[in-house]
XYZ file of C-alpha atoms in Angstrom:
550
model
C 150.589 95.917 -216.066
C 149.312 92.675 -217.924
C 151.396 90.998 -220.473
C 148.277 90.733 -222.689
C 149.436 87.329 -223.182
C 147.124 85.486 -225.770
C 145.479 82.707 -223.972
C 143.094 81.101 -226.383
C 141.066 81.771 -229.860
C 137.632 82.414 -230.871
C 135.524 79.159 -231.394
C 132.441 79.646 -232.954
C 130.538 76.797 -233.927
C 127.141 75.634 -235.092
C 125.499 74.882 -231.752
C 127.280 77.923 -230.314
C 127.758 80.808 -232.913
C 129.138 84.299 -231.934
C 126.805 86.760 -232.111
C 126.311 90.939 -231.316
C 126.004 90.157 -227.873
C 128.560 86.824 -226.692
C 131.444 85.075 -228.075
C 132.917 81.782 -226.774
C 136.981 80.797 -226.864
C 138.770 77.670 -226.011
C 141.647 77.977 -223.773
C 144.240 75.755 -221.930
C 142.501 73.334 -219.154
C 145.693 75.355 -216.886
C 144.400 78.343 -217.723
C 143.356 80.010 -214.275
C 140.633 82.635 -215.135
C 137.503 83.957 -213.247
C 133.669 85.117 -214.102
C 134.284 89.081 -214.228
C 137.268 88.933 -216.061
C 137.330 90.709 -219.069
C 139.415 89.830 -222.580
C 140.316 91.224 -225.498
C 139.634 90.045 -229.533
C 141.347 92.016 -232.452
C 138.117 92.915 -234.624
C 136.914 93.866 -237.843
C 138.136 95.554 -240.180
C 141.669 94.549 -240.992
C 141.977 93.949 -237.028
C 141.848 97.590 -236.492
C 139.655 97.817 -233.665
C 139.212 95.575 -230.300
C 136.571 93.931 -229.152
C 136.276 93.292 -225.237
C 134.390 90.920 -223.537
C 133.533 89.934 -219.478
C 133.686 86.479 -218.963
C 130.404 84.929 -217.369
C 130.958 81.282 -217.826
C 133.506 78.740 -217.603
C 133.170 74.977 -218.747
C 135.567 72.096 -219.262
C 135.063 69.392 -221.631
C 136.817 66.402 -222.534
C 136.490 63.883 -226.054
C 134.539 61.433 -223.829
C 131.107 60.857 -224.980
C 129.623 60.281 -221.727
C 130.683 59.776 -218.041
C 130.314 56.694 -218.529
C 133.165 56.539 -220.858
C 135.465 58.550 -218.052
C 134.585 55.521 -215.499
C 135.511 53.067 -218.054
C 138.902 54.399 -219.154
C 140.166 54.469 -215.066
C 140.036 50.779 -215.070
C 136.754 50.441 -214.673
C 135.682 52.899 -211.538
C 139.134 52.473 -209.803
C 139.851 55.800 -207.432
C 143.251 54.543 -206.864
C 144.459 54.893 -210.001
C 145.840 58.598 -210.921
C 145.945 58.086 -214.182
C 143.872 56.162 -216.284
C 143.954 53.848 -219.019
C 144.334 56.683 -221.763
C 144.859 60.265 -221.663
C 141.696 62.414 -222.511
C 141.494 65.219 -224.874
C 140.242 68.381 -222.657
C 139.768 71.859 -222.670
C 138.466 74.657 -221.336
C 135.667 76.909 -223.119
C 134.810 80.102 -221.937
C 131.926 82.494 -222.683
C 132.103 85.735 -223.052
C 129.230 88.905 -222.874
C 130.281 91.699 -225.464
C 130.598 94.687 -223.751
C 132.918 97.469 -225.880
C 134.192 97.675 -229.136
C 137.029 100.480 -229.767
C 135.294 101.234 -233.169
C 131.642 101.110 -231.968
C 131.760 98.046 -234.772
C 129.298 95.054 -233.044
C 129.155 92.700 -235.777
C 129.911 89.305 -234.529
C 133.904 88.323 -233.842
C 135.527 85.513 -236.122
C 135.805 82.262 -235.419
C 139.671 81.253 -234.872
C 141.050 85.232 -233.792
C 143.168 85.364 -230.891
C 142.232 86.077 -227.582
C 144.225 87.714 -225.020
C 144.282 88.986 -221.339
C 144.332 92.876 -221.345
C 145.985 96.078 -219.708
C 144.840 97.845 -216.982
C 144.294 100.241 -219.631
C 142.289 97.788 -221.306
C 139.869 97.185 -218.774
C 139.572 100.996 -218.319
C 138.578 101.055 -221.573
C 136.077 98.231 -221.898
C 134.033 99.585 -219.033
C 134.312 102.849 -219.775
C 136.049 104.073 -216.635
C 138.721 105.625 -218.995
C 136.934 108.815 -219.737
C 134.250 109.520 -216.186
C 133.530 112.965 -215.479
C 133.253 113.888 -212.118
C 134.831 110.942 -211.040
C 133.696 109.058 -207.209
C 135.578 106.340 -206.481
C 133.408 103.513 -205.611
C 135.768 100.548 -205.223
C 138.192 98.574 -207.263
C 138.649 95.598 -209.308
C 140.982 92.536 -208.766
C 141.872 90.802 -212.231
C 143.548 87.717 -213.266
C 145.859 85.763 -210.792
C 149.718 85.540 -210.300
C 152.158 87.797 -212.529
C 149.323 89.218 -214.104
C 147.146 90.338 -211.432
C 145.547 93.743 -212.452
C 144.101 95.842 -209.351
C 142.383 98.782 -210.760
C 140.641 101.779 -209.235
C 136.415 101.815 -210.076
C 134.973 105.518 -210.548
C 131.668 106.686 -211.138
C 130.322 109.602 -212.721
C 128.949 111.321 -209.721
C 126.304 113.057 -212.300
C 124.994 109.310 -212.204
C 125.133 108.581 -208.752
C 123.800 111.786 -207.033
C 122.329 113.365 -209.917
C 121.099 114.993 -211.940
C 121.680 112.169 -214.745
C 120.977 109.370 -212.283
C 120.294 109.461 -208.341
C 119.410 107.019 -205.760
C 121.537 104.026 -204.145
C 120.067 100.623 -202.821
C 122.092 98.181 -201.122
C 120.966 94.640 -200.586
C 122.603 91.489 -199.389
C 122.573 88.935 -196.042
C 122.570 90.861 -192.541
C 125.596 90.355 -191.042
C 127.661 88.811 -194.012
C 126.836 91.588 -196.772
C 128.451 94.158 -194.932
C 125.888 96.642 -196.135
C 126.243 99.897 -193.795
C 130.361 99.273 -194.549
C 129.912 99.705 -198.271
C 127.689 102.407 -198.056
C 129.318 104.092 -195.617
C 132.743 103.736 -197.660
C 130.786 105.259 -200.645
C 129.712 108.434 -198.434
C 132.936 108.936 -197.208
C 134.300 109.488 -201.050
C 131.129 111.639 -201.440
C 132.225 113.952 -198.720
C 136.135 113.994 -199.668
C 135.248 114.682 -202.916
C 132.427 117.679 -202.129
C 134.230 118.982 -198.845
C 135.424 122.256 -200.697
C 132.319 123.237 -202.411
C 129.706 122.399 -199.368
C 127.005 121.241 -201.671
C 126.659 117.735 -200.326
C 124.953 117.308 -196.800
C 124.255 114.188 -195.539
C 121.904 112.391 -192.715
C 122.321 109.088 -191.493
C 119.770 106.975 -189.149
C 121.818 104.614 -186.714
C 119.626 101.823 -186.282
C 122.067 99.112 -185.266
C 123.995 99.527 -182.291
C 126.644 101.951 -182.270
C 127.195 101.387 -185.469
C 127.457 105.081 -186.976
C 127.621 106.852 -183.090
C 131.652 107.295 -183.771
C 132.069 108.168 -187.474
C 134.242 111.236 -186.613
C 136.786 109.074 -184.962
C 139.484 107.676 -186.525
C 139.665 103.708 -186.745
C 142.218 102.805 -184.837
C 142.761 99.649 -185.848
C 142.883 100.056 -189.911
C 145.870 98.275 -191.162
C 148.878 99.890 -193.261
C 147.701 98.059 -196.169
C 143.785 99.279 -196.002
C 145.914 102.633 -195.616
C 148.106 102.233 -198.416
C 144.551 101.220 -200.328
C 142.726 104.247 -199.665
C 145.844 106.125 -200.918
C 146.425 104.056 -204.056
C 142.028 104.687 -204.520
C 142.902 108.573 -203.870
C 141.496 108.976 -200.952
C 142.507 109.738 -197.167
C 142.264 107.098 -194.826
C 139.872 109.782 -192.530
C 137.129 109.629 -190.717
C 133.791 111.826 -191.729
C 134.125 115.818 -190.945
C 131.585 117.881 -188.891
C 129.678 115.625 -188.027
C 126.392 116.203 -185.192
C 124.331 113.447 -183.328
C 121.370 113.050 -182.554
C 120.001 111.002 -179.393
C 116.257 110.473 -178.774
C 115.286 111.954 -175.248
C 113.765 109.323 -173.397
C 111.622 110.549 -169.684
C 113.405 107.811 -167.506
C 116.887 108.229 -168.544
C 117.754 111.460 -170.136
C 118.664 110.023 -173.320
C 117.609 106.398 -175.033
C 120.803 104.878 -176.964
C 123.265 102.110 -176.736
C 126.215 104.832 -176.702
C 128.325 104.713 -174.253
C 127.103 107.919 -171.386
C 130.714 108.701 -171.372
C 131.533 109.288 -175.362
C 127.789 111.398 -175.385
C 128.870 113.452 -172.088
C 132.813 113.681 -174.463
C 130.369 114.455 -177.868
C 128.258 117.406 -175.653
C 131.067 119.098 -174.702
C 132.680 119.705 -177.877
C 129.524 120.702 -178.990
C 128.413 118.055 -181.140
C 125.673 115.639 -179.411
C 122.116 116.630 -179.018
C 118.803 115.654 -177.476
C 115.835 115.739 -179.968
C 112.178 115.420 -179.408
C 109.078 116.178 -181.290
C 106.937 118.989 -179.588
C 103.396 118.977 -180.911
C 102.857 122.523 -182.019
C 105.749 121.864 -185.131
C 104.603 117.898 -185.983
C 100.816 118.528 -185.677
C 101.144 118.017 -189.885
C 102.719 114.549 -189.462
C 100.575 113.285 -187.512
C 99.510 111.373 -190.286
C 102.791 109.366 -189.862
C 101.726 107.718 -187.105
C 99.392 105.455 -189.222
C 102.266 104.782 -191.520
C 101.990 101.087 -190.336
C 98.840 100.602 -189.795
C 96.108 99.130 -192.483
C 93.185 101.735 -192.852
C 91.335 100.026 -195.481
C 88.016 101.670 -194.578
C 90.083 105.342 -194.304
C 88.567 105.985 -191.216
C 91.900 106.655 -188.993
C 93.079 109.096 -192.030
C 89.655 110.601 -191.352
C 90.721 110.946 -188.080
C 94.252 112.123 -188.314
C 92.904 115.078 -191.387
C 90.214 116.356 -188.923
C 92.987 117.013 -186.381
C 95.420 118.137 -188.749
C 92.809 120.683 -190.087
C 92.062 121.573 -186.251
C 88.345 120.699 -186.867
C 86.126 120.777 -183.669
C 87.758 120.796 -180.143
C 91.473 120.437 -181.875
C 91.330 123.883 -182.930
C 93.074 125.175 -179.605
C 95.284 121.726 -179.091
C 98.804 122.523 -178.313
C 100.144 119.501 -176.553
C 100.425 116.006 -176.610
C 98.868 115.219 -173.741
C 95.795 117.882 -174.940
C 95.953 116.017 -177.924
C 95.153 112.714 -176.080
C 92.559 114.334 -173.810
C 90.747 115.722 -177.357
C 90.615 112.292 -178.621
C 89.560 111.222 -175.789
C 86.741 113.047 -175.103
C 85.507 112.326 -178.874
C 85.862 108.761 -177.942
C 83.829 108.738 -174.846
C 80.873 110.671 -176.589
C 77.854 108.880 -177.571
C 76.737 108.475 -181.442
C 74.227 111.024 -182.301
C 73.173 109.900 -185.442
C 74.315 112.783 -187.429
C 75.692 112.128 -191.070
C 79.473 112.712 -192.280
C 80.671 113.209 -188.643
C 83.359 110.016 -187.218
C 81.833 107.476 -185.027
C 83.068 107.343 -181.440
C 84.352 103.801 -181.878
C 86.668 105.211 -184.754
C 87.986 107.453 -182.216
C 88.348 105.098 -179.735
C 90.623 102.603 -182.266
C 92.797 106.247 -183.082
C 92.982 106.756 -179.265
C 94.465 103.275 -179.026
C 97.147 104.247 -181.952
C 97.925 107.257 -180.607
C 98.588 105.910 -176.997
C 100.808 102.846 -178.813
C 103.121 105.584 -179.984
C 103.213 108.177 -177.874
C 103.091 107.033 -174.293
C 106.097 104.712 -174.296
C 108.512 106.979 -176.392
C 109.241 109.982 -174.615
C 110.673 111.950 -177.772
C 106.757 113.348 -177.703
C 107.650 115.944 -175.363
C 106.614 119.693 -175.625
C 109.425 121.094 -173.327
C 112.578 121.925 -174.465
C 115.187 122.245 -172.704
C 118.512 124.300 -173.485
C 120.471 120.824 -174.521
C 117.487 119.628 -176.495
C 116.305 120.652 -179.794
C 112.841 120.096 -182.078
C 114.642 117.446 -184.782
C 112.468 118.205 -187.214
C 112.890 122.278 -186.904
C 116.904 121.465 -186.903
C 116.954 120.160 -190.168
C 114.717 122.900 -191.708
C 116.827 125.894 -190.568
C 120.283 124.367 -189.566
C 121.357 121.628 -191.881
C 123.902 123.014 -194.343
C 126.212 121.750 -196.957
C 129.011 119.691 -195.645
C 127.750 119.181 -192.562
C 126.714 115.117 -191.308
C 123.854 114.648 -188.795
C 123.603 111.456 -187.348
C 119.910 110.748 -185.898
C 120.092 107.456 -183.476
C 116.764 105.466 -183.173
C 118.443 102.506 -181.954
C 115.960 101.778 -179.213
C 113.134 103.445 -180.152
C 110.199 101.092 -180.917
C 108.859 100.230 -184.554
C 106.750 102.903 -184.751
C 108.567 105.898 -183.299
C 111.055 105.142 -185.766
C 108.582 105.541 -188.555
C 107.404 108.564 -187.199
C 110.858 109.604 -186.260
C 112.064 108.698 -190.466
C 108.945 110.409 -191.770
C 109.716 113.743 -189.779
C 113.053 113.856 -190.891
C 112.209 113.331 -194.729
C 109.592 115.625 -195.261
C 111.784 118.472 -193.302
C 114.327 117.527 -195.772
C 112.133 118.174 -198.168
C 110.445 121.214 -196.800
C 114.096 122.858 -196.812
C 114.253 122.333 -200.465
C 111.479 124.644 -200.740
C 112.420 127.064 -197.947
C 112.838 129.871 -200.294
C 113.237 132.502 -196.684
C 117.009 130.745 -196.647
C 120.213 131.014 -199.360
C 122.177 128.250 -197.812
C 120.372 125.252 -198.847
C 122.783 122.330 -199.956
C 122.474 121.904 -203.341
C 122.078 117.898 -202.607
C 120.764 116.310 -199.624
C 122.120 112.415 -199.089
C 119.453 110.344 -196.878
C 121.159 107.335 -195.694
C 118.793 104.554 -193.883
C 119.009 100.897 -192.958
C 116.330 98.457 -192.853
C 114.301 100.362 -195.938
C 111.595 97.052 -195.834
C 110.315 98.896 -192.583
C 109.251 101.710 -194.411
C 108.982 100.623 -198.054
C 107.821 96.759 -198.756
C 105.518 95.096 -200.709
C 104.049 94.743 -197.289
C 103.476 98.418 -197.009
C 99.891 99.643 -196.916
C 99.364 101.735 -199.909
C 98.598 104.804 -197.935
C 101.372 104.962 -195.813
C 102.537 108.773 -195.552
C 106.253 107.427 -195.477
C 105.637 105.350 -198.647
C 104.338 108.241 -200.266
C 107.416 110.592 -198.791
C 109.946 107.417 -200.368
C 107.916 107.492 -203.530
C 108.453 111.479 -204.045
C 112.281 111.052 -203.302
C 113.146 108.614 -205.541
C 110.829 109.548 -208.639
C 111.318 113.369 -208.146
C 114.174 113.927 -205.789
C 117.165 113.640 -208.447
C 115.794 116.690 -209.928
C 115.331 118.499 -206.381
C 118.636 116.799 -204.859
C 117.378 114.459 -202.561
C 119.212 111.656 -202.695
C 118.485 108.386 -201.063
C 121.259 105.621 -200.081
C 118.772 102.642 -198.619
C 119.545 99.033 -197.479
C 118.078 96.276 -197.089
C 118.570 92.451 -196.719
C 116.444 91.090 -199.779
C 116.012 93.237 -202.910
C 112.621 91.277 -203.648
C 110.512 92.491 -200.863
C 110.931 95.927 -201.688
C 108.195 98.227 -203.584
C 109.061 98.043 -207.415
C 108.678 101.910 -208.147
C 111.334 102.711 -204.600
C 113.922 100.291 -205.852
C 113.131 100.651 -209.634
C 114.038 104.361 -209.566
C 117.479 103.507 -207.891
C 120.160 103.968 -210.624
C 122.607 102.012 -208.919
C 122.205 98.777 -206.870
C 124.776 96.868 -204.896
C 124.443 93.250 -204.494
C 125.974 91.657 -201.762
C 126.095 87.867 -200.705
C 122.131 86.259 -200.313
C 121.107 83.264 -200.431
C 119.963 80.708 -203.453
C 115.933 81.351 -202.245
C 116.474 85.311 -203.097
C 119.024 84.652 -206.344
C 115.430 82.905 -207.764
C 113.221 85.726 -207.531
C 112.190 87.693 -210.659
C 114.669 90.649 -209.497
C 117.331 88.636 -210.470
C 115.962 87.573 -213.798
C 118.376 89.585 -215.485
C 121.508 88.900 -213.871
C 123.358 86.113 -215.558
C 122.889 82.503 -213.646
C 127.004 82.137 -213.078
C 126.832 85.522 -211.353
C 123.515 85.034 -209.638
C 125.629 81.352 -208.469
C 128.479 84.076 -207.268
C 126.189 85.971 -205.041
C 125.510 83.154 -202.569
C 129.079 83.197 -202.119
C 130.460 86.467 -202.160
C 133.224 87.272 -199.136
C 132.430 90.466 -197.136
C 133.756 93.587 -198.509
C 132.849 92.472 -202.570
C 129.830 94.300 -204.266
C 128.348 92.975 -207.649
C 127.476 96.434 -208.872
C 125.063 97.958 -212.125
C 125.167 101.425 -212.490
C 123.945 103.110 -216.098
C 127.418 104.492 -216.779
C 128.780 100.671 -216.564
C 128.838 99.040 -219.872
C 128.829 95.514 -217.684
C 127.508 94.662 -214.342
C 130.971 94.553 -212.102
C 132.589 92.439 -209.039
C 134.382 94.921 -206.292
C 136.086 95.305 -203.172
C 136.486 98.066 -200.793
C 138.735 98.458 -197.744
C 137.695 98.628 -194.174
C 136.018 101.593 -193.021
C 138.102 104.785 -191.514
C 136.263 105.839 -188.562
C 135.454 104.076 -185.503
C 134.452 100.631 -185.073
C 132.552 98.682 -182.442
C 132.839 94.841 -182.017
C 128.816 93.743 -182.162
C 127.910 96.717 -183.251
């Protein structure tokens, strides 16, 4: 516990008045504090009620007039002097962003009350952390330094995290330093500890990286006793995720396409937990459309395309494999124009033929036979996925746009089992986790992208429906304004000063924005709607198995 020890007093002055929203105090130049602190005023009326406030700046002044004065009064520029002719006047002023009061009273504090360091219970208070229904712990805090360190458990209302009140994570910050996937996957792991009982929650993840999330069932071997002792002290167990299924791409050449090891797949098949998916053509001819996802159609003639094979217009009416598919298009392609109205030009075709081939002939997940290991990915998740359960779908080494497709099949199945009305074990809540969200959902994005559309529908309508999305990405700014603006809770990591400077940042005091170019791996500036303040915290190393390089 702090000491509360009073470290300064209110100084409000013409230049810099207190107001509703910020106070500043002076304090001792030896005074060790940090932006993201948070303090404590005795307020109005009769000093009944407390006022906190999170420090966000941190200046120290001196009675010198200039810095000119400074050079004069060390004889004259000299370095080797330690002290100089006369001792300065100096202090440090510190200013503070209201963000409580224990009376609801906001009029401004008084100029010359006491300020003081606070209690754990304090801070609890002054963030309102003191009082969260259906708590999820999402980190902690580390206050103050020496004696009165404070470290201090972070929970979130999980109505605000995974709905209804609020839904929708985005995670943003410098590949490699951010630790993105580690925060989010720290987050998940709560999610499931908390939910394992009920079975409401299900969850699936897209490894994109490596191994990265091929081993999450497996303990970490190498976690320390103190990230142990952490995860106890946060109340939770230092375990790794529970029933948990992957999902390898099937690849013509080699059985399976992935960076796993074959010996930990072989292990994962036996126990009954690995699988090879694949796309057959008779249950994705209605995403075909996500094929196009990247592609710029300004004139609309490839959707023309892809909605008279969808509709099995014409020669597609019997289509029933891939390779029939190709032949179909091919044919249409190789006829000459006939001058009729409203019917699609061969060249049209011909361009679609060339899309097509791009995506299907190199990615062998476009496969019509099934075999008794493999299964239809997208027919897995519509009938099988149930609450509690994690499926891991690897796309590792998969080209740019069987991943799309691969992402686009997978969220409209989610989707489709929300409305599956044949089944009564629907999870309640769904938890989509993917990496690299720019691929799917940038400014960059052609406005008709399928998958944009899908992304769209999740996070403006999916809180209700729970669908919940957990994204990352490196910078915030590139991605479409309605995806992230509909994310109730954001995670900044460490970026760099370019990012910091775009207009998603705007709000986000300059000291902190300063603190993100900076920030160690493992610490999260984070806003959530049941924060009162935007928050710095830490998390400890992930519990399940790690890879060096991914």
């Amino acid at each position: 516990m702090s000491s509360e020890r009073i470290i300064g007093k209110v100084s409000a002055t013409e230049k810099n008045p207190s107001t509703t929203d910020d106070f500043f105090f002076w304090t001792d130049k030896g005074e060790i504090l940090s932006p993201f602190d948070i303090v404590k005023v005795k307020h109005l009326p009769n000093d009944s009620t407390i006022t906190y406030g999170i420090i966000e700046e941190i200046n120290h002044v001196t009675d010198a007039p200039s810095h000119f004065t400074s050079y004069i009064s060390s004889d004259f520029g000299s370095t080797e002097a330690k002290v100089g002719n006369m001792n300065r006047l100096g202090m440090n002023y510190v200013k503070a962003k209201v963000v409580s009061n224990t009376g609801n009273i906001y009029t401004p504090v008084l100029d010359g009350k006491q300020v003081s360091l606070c209690s754990a219970d304090d801070v609890r208070t002054a963030l309102g952390l003191d009082k969260v229904k259906n708590p999820i712990v999402c980190g902690y805090l580390q206050m103050y330094k020496g004696d009165e360190a404070l470290k201090i458990k972070v929970e979130l209302n999980a109505n605000f995290l995974i709905g209804p009140e609020g839904a929708h994570l985005n995670v943003s910050g410098i590949s490699g330093l951010a630790a993105k996937t580690s925060y989010s996957m720290f987050l998940l792991n709560a999610i499931q500890q908390k939910f394992h009982a009920s079975d409401d929650v299900a969850f699936v993840f897209f490894n994109v990286k490596g191994r990265d999330l091929l081993a999450i069932d497996e303990p970490n071997l190498d976690l320390k006793d103190e990230d142990k002792q952490l995860y106890n002290e946060l109340g939770l167990e230092p375990k790794p995720f529970k029933n948990v299924k992957y999902y390898y791409p099937f690849y013509s050449l080699k059985g399976v396409m992935t960076n796993a090891d074959p010996k930990d797949v072989n292990k994962q098949r036996r126990k009954g937990k690995a699988f090879t998916y694949k796309f057959p053509l008779d249950s994705s001819f209605d995403k075909l459309d996500l094929i196009l996802a990247n592609e710029d159609d300004a004139t609309g003639t490839m959707e023309s395309c892809v909605n008279y094979i969808i509709n099995r217009q014409g020669d597609f009416r019997n289509v029933s494999t891939w390779e029939t598919l190709k032949d179909v298009i091919k044919s249409y392609a190789d006829k000459q124009a006939t001058g009729k109205q409203n019917e699609i030009l061969p060249a049209s075709w011909k361009k679609f033929l060339r899309i097509i081939n791009k995506v299907i002939d190199p990615n062998g997940i476009f496969n019509d036979n099934l075999a008794d290991t493999e299964t239809d990915l997208s027919l897995e998740i519509k009938n099988n996925l149930v609450g509690g359960q994690v499926m891991v779908v690897d796309m590792t080494l998969l080209d740019d746009l069987a991943q799309s497709f691969v992402f686009g099949s997978v969220a409209k199945a989610v989707w489709e089992m929300k409305f599956d009305t044949e089944r009564d074990n629907v999870p309640k809540k769904v938890i989509i986790f993917v990496d690299e969200l720019n691929k799917y959902a940038s400014n960059d994005t052609p406005k008709n992208s399928p998958i944009l559309h899908q992304l769209l529908d999740i996070t403006e309508r999916g809180r209700s429906l729970g669908i919940i999305l957990f994204s990352v990405e490196q910078f915030r700014s590139a991605i479409h304004d309605r995806v992230k603006g509909n994310c109730a809770t954001s995670a900044y990591g460490r970026t760099n000063a370019i990012e910091v400077s775009k207009p998603d940042y705007r709000y986000i005091p300059k000291v902190y924005q300063n603190m993100m170019t900076r920030l160690p791996a493992g610490e999260y500036i984070i806003s959530n709607p049941a924060l009162r303040s935007l928050i710095n915290i830490k998390f400890p190393y992930n519990t399940y198995k790690q890879f060096p390089n991914g």
